[in-house]
Structure formats: structure tokens, C-alpha cells
Coordinates of C-alpha atoms in Angstrom, one line a residue:
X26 CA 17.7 88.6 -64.1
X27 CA 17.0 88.2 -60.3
X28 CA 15.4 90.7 -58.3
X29 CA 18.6 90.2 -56.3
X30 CA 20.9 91.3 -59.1
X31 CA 18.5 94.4 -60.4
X32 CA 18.9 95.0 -56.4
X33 CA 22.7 94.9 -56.0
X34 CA 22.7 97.2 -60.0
X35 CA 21.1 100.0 -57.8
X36 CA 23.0 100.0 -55.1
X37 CA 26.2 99.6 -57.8
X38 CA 24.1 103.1 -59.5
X39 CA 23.8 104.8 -56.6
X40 CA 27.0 104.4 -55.1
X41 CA 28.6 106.0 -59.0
X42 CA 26.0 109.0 -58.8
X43 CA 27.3 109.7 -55.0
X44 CA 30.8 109.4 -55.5
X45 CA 33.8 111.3 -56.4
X46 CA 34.9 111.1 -59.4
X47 CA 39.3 111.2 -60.1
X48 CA 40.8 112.0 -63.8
X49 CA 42.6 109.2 -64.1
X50 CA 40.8 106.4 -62.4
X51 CA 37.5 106.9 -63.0
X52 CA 34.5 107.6 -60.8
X53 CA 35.3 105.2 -57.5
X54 CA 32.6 103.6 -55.2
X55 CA 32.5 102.4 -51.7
X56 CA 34.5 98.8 -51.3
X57 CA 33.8 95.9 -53.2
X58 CA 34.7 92.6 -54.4
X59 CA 35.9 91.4 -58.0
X60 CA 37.2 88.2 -59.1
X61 CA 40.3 88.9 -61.7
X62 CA 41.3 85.6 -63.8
X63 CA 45.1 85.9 -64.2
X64 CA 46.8 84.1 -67.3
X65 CA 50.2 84.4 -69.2
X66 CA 52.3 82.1 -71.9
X67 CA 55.0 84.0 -72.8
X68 CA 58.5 84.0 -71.2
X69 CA 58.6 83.8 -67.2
X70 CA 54.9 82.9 -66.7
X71 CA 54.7 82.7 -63.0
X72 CA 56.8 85.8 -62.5
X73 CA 54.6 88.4 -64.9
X74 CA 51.9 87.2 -62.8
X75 CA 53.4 88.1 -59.7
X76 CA 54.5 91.4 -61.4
X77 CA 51.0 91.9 -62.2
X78 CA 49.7 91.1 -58.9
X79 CA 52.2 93.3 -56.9
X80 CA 51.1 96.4 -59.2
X81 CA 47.4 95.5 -58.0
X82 CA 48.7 95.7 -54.7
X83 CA 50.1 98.9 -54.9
X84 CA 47.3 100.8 -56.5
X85 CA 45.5 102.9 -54.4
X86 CA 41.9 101.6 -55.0
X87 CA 43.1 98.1 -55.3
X88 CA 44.0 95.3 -52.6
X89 CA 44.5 91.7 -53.5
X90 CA 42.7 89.2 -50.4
X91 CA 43.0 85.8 -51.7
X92 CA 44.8 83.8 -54.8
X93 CA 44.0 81.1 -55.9
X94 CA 46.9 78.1 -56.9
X95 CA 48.3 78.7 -60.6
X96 CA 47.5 76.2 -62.9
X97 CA 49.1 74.9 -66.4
X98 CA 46.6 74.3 -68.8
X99 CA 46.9 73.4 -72.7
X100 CA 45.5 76.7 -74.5
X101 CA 42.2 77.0 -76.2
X102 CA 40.5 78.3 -79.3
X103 CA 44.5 79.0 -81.0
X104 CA 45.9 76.0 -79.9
X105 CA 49.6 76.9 -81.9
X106 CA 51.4 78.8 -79.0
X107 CA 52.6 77.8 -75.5
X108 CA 51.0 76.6 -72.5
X109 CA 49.3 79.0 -70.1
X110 CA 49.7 79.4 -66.8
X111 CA 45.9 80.1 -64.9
X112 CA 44.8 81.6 -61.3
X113 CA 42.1 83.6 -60.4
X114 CA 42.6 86.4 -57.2
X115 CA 40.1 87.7 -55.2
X116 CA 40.2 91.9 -54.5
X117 CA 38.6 94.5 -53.2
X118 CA 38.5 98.0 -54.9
X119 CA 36.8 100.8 -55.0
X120 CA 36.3 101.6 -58.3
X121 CA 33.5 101.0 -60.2
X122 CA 33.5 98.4 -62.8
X123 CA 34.7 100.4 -65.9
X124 CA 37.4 102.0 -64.1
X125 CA 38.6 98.6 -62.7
X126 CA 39.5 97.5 -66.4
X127 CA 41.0 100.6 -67.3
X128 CA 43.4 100.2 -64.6
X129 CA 44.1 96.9 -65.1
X130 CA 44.5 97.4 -68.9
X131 CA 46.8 100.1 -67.8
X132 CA 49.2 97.4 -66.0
X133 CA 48.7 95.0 -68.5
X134 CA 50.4 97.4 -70.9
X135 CA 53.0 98.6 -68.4
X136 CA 54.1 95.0 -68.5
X137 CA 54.8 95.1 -72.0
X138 CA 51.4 93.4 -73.2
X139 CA 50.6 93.3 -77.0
X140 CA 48.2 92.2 -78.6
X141 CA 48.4 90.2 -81.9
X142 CA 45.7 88.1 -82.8
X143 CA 42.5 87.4 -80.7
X144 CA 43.1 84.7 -77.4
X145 CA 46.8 84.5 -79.3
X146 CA 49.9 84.3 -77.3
X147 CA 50.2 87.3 -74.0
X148 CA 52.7 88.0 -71.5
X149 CA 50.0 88.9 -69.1
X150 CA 45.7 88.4 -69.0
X151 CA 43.7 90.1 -66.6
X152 CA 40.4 89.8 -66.9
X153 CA 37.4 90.9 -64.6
X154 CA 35.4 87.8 -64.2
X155 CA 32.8 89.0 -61.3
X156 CA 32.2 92.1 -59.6
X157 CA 30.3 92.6 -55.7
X158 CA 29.7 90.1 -53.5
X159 CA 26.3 89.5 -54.6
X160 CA 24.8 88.6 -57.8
X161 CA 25.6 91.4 -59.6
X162 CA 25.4 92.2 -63.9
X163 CA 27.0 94.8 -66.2
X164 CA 27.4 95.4 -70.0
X165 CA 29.1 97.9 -71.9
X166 CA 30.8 97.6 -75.4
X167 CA 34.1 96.8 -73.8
X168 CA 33.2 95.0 -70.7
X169 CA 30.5 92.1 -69.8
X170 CA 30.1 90.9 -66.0
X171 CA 30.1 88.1 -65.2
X172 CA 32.7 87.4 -68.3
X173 CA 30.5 85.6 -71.5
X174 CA 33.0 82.6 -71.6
X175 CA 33.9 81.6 -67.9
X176 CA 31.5 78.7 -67.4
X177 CA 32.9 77.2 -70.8
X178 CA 36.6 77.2 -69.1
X179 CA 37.9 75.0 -66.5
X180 CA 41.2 77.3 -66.6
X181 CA 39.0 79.4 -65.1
X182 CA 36.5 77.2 -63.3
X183 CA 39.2 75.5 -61.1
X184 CA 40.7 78.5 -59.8
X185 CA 37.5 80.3 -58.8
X186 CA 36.6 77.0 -56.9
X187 CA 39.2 77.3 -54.9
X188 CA 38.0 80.3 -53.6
X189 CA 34.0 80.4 -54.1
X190 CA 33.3 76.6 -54.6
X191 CA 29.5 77.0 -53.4
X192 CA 28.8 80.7 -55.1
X193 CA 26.8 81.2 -57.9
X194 CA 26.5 82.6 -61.5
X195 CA 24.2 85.7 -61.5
X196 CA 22.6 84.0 -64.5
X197 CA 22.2 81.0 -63.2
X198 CA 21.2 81.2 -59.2
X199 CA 21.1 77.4 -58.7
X200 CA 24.2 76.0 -59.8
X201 CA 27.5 76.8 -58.0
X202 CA 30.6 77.1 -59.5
X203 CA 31.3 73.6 -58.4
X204 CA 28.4 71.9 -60.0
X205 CA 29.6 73.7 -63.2
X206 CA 33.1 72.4 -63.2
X207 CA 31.8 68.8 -62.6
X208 CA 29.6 69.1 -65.6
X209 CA 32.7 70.0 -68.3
X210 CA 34.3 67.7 -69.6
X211 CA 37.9 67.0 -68.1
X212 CA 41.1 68.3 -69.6
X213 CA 43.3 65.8 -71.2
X214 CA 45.8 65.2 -69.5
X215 CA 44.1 66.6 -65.9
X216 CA 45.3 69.8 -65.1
X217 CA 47.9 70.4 -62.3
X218 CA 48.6 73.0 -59.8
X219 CA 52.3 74.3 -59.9
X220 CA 54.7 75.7 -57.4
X221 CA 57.8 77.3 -58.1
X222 CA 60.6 76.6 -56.2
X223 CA 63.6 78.3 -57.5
X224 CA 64.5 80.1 -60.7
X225 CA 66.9 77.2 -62.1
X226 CA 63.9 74.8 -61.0
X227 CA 61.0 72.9 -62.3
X228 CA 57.7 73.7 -60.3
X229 CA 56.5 71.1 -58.1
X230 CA 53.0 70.1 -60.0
X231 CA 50.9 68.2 -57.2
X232 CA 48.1 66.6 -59.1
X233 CA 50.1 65.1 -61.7
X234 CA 50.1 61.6 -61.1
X235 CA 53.4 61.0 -62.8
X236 CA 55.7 63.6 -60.9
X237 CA 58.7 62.9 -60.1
X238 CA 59.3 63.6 -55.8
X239 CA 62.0 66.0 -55.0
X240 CA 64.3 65.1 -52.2
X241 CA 65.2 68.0 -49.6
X242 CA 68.8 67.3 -47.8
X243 CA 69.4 68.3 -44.2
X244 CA 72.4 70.3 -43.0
X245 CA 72.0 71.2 -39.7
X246 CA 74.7 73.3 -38.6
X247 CA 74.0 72.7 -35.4
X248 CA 75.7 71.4 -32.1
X249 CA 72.5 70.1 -30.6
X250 CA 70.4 68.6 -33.4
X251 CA 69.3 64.7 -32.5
X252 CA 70.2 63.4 -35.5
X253 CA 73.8 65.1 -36.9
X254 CA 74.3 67.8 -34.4
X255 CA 77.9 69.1 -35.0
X256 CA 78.6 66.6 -38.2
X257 CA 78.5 70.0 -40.3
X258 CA 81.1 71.5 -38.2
X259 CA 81.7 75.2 -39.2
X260 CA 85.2 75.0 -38.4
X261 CA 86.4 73.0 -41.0
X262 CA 85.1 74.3 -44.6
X263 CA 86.0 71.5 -46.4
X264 CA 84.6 69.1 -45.1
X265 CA 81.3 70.4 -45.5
X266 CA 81.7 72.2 -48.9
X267 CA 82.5 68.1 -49.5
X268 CA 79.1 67.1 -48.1
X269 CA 77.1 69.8 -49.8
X270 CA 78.7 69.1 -53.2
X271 CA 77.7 65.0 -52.6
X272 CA 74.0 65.9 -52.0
X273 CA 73.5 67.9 -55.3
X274 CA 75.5 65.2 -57.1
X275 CA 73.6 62.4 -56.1
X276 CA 70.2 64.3 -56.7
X277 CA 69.1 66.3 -54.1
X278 CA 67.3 69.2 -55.6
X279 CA 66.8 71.5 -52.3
X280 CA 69.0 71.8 -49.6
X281 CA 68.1 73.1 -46.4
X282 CA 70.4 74.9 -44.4
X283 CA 69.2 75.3 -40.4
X284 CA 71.0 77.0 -37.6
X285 CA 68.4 76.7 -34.9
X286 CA 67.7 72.7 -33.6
X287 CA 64.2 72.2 -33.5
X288 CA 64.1 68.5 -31.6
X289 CA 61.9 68.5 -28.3
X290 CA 63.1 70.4 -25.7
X291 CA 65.7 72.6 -27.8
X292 CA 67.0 75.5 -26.2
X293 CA 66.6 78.7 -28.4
X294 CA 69.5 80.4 -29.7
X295 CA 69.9 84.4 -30.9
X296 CA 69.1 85.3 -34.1
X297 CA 72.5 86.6 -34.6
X298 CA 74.0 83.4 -33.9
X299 CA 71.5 81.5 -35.9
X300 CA 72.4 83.7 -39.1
X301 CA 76.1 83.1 -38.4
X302 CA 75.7 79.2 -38.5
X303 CA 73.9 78.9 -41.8
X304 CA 76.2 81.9 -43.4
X305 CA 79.2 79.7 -44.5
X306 CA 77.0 76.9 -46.3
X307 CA 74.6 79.8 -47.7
X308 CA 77.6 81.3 -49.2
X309 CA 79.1 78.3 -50.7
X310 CA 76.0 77.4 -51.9
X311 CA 75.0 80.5 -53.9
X312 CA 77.9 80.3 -55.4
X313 CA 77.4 77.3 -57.0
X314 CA 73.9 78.6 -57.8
X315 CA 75.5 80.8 -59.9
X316 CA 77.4 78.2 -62.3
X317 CA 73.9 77.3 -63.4
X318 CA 73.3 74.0 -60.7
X319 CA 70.3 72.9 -60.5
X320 CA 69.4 73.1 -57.3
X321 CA 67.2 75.7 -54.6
X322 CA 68.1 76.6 -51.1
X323 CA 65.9 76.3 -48.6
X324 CA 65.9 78.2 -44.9
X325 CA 64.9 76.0 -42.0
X326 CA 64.0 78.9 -39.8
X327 CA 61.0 80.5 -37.4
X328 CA 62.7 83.5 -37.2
X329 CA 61.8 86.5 -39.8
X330 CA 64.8 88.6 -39.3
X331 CA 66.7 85.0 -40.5
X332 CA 64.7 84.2 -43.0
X333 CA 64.9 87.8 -44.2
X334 CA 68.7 87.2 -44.2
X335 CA 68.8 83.9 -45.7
X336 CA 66.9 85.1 -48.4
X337 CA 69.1 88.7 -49.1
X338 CA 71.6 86.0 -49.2
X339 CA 69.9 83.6 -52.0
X340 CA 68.1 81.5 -50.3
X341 CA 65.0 80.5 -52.4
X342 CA 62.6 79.0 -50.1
X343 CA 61.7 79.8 -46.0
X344 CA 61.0 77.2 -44.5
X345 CA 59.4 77.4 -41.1
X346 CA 58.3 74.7 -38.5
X347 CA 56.0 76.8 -36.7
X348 CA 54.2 78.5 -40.1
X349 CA 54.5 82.0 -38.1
X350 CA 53.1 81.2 -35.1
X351 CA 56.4 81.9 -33.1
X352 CA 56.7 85.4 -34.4
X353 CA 54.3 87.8 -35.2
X354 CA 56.5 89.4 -38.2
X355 CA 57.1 85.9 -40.2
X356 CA 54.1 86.0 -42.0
X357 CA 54.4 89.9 -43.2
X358 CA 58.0 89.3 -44.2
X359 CA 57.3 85.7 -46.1
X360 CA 55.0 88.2 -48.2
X361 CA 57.2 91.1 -48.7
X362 CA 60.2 88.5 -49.9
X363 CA 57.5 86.8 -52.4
X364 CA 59.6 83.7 -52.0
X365 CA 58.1 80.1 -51.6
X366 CA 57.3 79.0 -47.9
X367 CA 56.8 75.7 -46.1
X368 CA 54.1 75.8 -43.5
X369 CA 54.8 72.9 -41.2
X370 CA 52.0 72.5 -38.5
X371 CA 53.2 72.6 -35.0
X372 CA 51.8 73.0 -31.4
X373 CA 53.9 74.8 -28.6
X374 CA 57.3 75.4 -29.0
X375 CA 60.7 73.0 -29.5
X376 CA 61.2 73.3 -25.6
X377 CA 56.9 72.7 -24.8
X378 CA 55.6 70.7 -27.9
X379 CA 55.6 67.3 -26.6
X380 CA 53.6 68.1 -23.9
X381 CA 50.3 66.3 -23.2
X382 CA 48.0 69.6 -23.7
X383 CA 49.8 69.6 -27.6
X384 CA 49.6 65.7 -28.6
X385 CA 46.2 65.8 -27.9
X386 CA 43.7 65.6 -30.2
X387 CA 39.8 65.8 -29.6
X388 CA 38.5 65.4 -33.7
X389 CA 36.7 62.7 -34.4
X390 CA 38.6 61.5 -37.1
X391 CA 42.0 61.8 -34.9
X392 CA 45.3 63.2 -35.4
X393 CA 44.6 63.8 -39.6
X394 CA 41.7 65.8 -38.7
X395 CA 43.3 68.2 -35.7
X396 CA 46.3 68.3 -38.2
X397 CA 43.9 69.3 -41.7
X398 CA 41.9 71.8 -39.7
X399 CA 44.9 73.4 -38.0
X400 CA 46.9 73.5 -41.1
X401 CA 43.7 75.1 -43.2
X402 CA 43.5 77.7 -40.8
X403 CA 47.2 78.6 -41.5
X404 CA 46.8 78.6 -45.1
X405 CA 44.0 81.7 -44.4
X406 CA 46.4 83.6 -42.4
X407 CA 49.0 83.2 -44.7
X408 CA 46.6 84.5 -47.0
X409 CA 45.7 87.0 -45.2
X410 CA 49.3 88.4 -44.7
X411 CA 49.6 88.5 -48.8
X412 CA 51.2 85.3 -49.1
X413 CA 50.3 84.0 -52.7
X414 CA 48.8 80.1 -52.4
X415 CA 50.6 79.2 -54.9
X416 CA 53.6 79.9 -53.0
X417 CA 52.8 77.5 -50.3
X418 CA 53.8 74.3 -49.8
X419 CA 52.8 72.4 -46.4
X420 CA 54.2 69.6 -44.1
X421 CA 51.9 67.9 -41.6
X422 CA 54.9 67.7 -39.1
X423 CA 56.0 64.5 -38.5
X424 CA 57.1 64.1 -35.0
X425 CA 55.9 67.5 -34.1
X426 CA 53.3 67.6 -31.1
X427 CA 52.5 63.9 -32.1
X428 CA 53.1 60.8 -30.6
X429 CA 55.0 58.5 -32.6
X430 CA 51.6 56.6 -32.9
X431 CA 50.4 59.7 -34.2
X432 CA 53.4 59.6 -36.9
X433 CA 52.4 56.6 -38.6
X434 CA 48.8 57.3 -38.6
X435 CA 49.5 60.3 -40.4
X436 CA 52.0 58.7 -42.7
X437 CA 49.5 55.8 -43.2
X438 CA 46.4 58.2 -44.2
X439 CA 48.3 60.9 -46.5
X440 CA 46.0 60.0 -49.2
X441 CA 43.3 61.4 -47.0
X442 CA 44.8 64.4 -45.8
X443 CA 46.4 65.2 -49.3
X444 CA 42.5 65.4 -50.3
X445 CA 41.1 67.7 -47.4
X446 CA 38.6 70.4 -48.5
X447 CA 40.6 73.5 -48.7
X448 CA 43.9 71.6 -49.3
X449 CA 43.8 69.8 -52.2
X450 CA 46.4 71.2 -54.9
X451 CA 48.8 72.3 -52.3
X452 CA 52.2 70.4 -52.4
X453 CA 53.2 68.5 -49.3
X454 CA 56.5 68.0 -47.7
X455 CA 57.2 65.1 -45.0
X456 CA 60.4 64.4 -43.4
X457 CA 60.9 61.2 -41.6
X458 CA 64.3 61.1 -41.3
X459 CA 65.7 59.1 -38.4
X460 CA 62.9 60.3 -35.8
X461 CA 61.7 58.8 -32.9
X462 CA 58.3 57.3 -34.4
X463 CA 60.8 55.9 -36.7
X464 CA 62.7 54.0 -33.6
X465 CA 59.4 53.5 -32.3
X466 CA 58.6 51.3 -34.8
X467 CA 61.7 49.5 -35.2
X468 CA 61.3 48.1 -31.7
X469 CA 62.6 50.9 -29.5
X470 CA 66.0 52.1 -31.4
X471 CA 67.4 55.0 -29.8
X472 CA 70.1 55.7 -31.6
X473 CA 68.9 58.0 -34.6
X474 CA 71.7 56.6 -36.9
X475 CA 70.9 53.2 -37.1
X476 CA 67.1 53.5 -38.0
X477 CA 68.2 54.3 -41.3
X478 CA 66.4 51.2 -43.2
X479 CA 63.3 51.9 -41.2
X480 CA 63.5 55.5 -42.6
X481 CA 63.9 54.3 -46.1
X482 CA 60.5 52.4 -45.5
X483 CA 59.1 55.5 -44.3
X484 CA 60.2 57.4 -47.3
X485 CA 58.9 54.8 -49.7
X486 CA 55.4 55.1 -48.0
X487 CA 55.7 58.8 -47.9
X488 CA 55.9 59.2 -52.1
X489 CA 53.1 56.1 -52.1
X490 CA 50.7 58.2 -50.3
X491 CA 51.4 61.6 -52.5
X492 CA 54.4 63.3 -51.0
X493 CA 56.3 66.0 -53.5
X494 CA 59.2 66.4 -51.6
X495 CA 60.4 64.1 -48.5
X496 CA 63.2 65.4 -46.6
X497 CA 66.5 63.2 -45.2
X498 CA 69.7 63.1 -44.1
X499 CA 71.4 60.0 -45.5
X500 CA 71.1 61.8 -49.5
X501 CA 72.2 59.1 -51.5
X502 CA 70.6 55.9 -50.1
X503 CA 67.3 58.1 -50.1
X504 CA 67.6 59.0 -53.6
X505 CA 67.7 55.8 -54.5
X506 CA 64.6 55.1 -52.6
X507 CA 62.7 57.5 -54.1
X508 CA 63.8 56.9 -57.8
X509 CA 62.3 53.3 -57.4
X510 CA 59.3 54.2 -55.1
X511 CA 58.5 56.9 -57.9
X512 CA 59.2 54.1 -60.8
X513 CA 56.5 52.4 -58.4
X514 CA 53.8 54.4 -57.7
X515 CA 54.5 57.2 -60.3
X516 CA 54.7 55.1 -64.0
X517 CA 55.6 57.7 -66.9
X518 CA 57.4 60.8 -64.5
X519 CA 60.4 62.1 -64.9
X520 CA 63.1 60.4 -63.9

């Protein structure tokens, strides 16, 4: 053991002896750090997960800082039972490290936990993997810190890199959690992060190299959107109950309802107004949710008192052009609803974002860089807020504070910001759909309608470079785009 470890054991000791002790809980000590691997393969995975996370959150000695992405992984040791899905979270408490697992036994079995045969099947796993936020050891009959098997499992492993990549074992002070990963052998096939999207849904899993790419339909129901401002008109019910009904049927599998326009130089609108606009469509479409079609609604909004709406009203998915930047109480509520969110990086406003002081960007590697960095950063205030990672999904905002020379060098080096430290795992969404960069490259079209070809290009380069969900207006052409693009580039996924 390190005289750093024996060190941080004392202070552990110390702080015990000194504190106050509580019936239920245990003796508690001042704040600390633990890593808690979560795990379940039996019935709604993701959601006892979530349960299990939102009862850490609202015990009194436990806070949850960070998640990691969930992960799908093959199970070991008993191999006859289901899939598993993984993540690790990051919290801090103040209780000591034998009243931390009582507790979290506790909410294992108020979940409905039990216990058959050793690493069998479970509806929920929490387990204490490291404690402190320095090298730090324990042992007791029941409990072991760091946990005996973690460097042996990359369904732990990957996780934990996600959040302490260049930490290191107690036991082993020169090798980070990193360099163990690298050293196992991989998983066969590679594990994938997942995202859930809706309910009725298949997750979006962005490191499987055979996915199949979702396509996201546009209503705007809007007068003053570039593209199809006032084509959804509100007035005549029909028509658009039509239009909805064509986009599911031809394979859209998330529809994005948005009452706000966002193009440059947009004048804002009330939030009142904005709710009334999407209402109708949001209406129709939950009904239709309810005969079992497979489909999620998405809220194209910046506004939390919208998106709190949208969602009371079945949306499934906020999703927000500004990633909370143009109100302060987005970010809070995105947690509270638990829903999935796109993050779409933006500078300014609608009305300011094309604006020299926003298209400009002083990285060294360009527009990819400003756009990674920014977008990384939003990520950690999500986090921050309680938003679980592996309920984010970003879009590097095509067409947003970029020039349309920007665009295409975004769209051209995907790949590379698909990789970006801190990113990697996360799903992307791009929309190219009729925008200017798109005219731009056409030779100067302005009409948005007819650049509809030069979209379909864009869309095709979109799912070569990685995209999991590219978002349009024309929903039939661009399915078919995407079905051959994905029989292209992504051999063996579902079609």
C-alpha cells in the first residue's frame, strides 16, 4: 500500500471517530467521493437505473455529480440470461464506506431486487467501486474498496473512463484506468453506448458500426420559418394530420414539432403563443402514440416553460438549439423531466447569430475545434444540472453561427469531431435540410425548395461521416437516401 493511501485511511478514521453517528444510516463523515457501477438485465433496464439513480438523489447524504453513458454488454461468468445494461456515476456522500452500501442495498431492495444465484440475472446492481478522491483502501467481510474484480471488466472499465480516464488504481499507482482498458482484450462484438429515445423506441447505439440512422421530420408550425413557414397551417387540421401521418408511414421515427422559427434574424414570439402552435400536432400525435406507432416526439424549443409543456403533453425528447444558454431554467427543467435532450451548439441568438463576433473562430484546428470545445463544455453543465449523459444527444449546428464554408467543413470532418476527447459515445444529430450552405454550394440557390438534391447529398455525407439521426423536411425522398447511404456505409444494420 502507498503511503498516500495509509494517509487518506487516517483521515477516512478520523473523520468516523469525529462524527455523528444516525440509527439508520450509519456513522457519516465530512463529503466525499465514490464511484457506484450501475447494471441491470431484467425488464426496463434503462429505466430501474434511472429509478435507482433518482433514489440516490433524494437521500439526504447522497448527491449524484456525473454519469457516465449506459452501455449494453453480453454478460459474464453466467452467460444464460439477458444482456446488461452498464454505467458507472460519480457521487458525493457523506457517509462512511459501510453505511454507503447499506443504503444502497436498501434501494436496491426497494426496487424489488432478488437475489438468485451469484452474478445471475438482477433488476438493479449497485456496487461501490471506489471511495475518496484519493487513493484510498477498505475491507470488511461484506465490502472490498476498490471492488476485487473491476480491472477484469470492461463493463466497468469503459464507464469509469469516461469520467476518470487518467486516475489510478490504489493498488496499482502507475497505470490509469485507461491503460487498463487498452490492455483487456476487446468485447466481441465492441460494446456500444445507448440512448433512449422513446418508450415504443429502440435506443440509438452510437458505436455500432452497423446502426441503422434515424430520420427526424420537421413540422414547423410556423409563419416565418425559411424553409416551410405556414405549409403546416393550424387552420386546417387535415391537412396536416395528412402530413404527419405520411412522415411516420414512410419511416420517420421522430417528429419534431417547433412553434418558435429559429432562421437568422427571427423575431421571438411568447411562450404562450409558441405552446399554442405546437398543441394541435402534439395532440394528434400522442394519440397515435397511443395505438402503439412507432414513433417519438420531439420539442424543437429554447424555452423551458415549453418544453415543460411539450413534455406534460407527451413529448419524448426536448430539443433545444441553444443547449440552455437562452434561459437560465432549461437546464434544471431538462433534469427534473428526465427526458432525452439535444444540445445543438449555438452562438448569440436567432436575431444576433450571424454576426461576425459569433462566426468567428480563433482554434487552431478551425470551426471543428471552437465547435468540440464549446459543445464539451455544455455537456459539463448539463451535467452539472443533473442531466444524465446518457440522455444527451448533440448536434454541431449546421448553419448556426457558421458560415456556409464553415457548414461543409463540419460536415466534411464529422469523423473527427464524432471522436473528440470527452465526446466520443455521444449520439449526433445534423440537419441539413435546405439551408443556405446547402444553396451555397449549389452555386447560389436561394430558393430553399429547390436545393432539395443538394440536400440529399448532404444527407448521404452526413450518415458516411457517423450521424445517428439527420433531420429534413422532404420525409420520403430522405428516407430513401438514408436506407441506401446506411446499405452503404453501414453493411449488416437494420434495415
Amino acid at each position: 500500500m502507498t503511503p498516500r493511501a495509509r494517509k487518506s485511511i487516517r483521515i477516512l478514521t478520523s473523520d468516523i471517530r469525529s462524527a455523528s453517528t444516525n440509527s439508520q444510516t450509519g456513522p457519516t463523515v465530512a463529503s466525499r467521493k465514490a464511484m457506484v457501477a450501475l447494471g441491470s438485465n431484467v425488464g426496463d433496464r434503462v429505466d430501474m437505473i434511472e429509478k435507482a439513480c433518482r433514489m440516490m438523489d433524494k437521500h439526504k447524504y447522497i448527491r449524484i455529480t456525473r454519469t457516465s453513458s449506459l452501455w449494453e454488454t453480453k454478460p459474464m461468468y453466467v452467460t444464460d440470461q439477458g444482456n446488461f445494461v452498464n454505467g458507472v456515476c460519480e457521487i458525493e456522500t457523506s457517509l462512511g464506506p459501510a453505511a454507503l452500501l447499506h443504503e444502497l442495498q436498501g434501494i436496491e431492495n426497494a426496487l424489488g431486487r432478488v437475489k438468485t444465484i451469484d452474478k445471475g440475472p438482477r433488476s438493479i446492481d449497485l456496487d461501490i467501486l471506489l471511495y475518496h478522491d484519493t487513493p484510498f483502501t477498505y475491507s470488511s467481510d461484506s465490502l472490498k474498496i476498490p471492488h476485487p474484480l473491476m480491472l477484469d471488466r470492461e463493463f466497468v472499465l469503459r464507464p469509469l473512463c469516461e469520467l476518470i480516464p487518467n486516475d489510478f488504481h490504489p493498488y496499482n499507482p502507475s497505470t490509469s484506468y485507461r491503460m487498463h482498458l487498452a490492455r483487456l482484450p476487446p468485447s466481441n462484438p465492441a460494446m456500444s453506448t445507448l440512448t433512449p429515445l422513446a418508450r415504443n423506441l429502440p435506443p440509438l447505439t452510437a458505436l455500432n458500426p452497423s446502426r441503422r440512422t434515424r430520420t427526424m421530420s420537421i413540422i414547423n408550425q410556423t409563419p416565418d420559418s425559411f424553409s416551410d413557414g405556414g405549409a403546416h397551417s393550424l387552420s386546417f387540421l387535415p391537412a396536416l394530420m395528412k402530413t404527419l401521418r405520411s412522415h411516420i408511414d414512410s419511416g420517420a421515427t421522430i417528429i419534431d414539432l417547433g412553434g418558435q422559427s429559429s432562421r437568422p434574424n427571427a423575431v421571438p414570439i411568447s411562450s404562450e403563443e409558441e405552446i399554442s402552435r405546437i398543441t394541435p400536432a402534439l395532440n394528434i400525435l400522442n394519440h397515435w402514440k397511443s395505438e402503439a406507432r412507432d414513433f417519438a416526439i420531439s420539442i424543437d424549443t429554447y424555452r423551458s416553460t415549453v418544453a415543460r409543456a411539450a413534455v406534460a403533453g407527451g413529448a419524448d425528447i426536448i430539443n433545444d438549439i441553444s443547449a440552455g444558454q437562452l434561459d437560465p431554467e432549461m437546464l434544471p427543467t431538462m433534469a427534473e423531466l428526465g427526458c432525452t435532450v439535444c444540445l445543438m451548439h449555438m452562438r448569440g441568438t436567432p436575431e444576433t447569430m450571424m454576426q461576425k463576433q459569433f462566426t468567428t473562430y480563433p482554434y487552431p484546428q478551425g470551426v471543428v475545434a471552437g465547435v468540440a470545445k464549446e459543445l464539451l463544455e455544455r455537456v459539463e453543465e448539463a451535467q452539472r444540472a443533473g442531466i444524465r449523459r446518457w440522455r444527451i444527444v448533440l448536434d454541431p449546428g449546421l448553419g448556426f453561427a457558421k458560415t456556409a464554408e464553415q457548414s461543409l467543413e463540419l460536415v466534411r470532418n464529422f469523423k473527427e469531431l464524432r471522436e473528440w476527447p470527452g465526446l466520443k459515445g455521444l449520439p449526433w444529430l445534423l440537419g441539413p435540410s435546405r439551408k443556405g450552405f446547402v444553396g451555397m454550394a449549389l452555386g447560389g440557390r436561394k430558393d430553399p425548395m429547390e436545393r432539395e438534391w443538394g440536400t440529399a447529398a448532404m444527407v448521404a455525407a452526413c450518415v458516411q461521416g457517423g450521424a445517428d439521426v439527420v433531420r429534413v423536411h422532404k420525409v420520403p425522398e430522405m428516407v430513401d437516401v438514408v436506407r441506401v447511404s446506411d446499405a452503404i456505409y453501414r453493411a449488416g444494420g437494420d434495415r
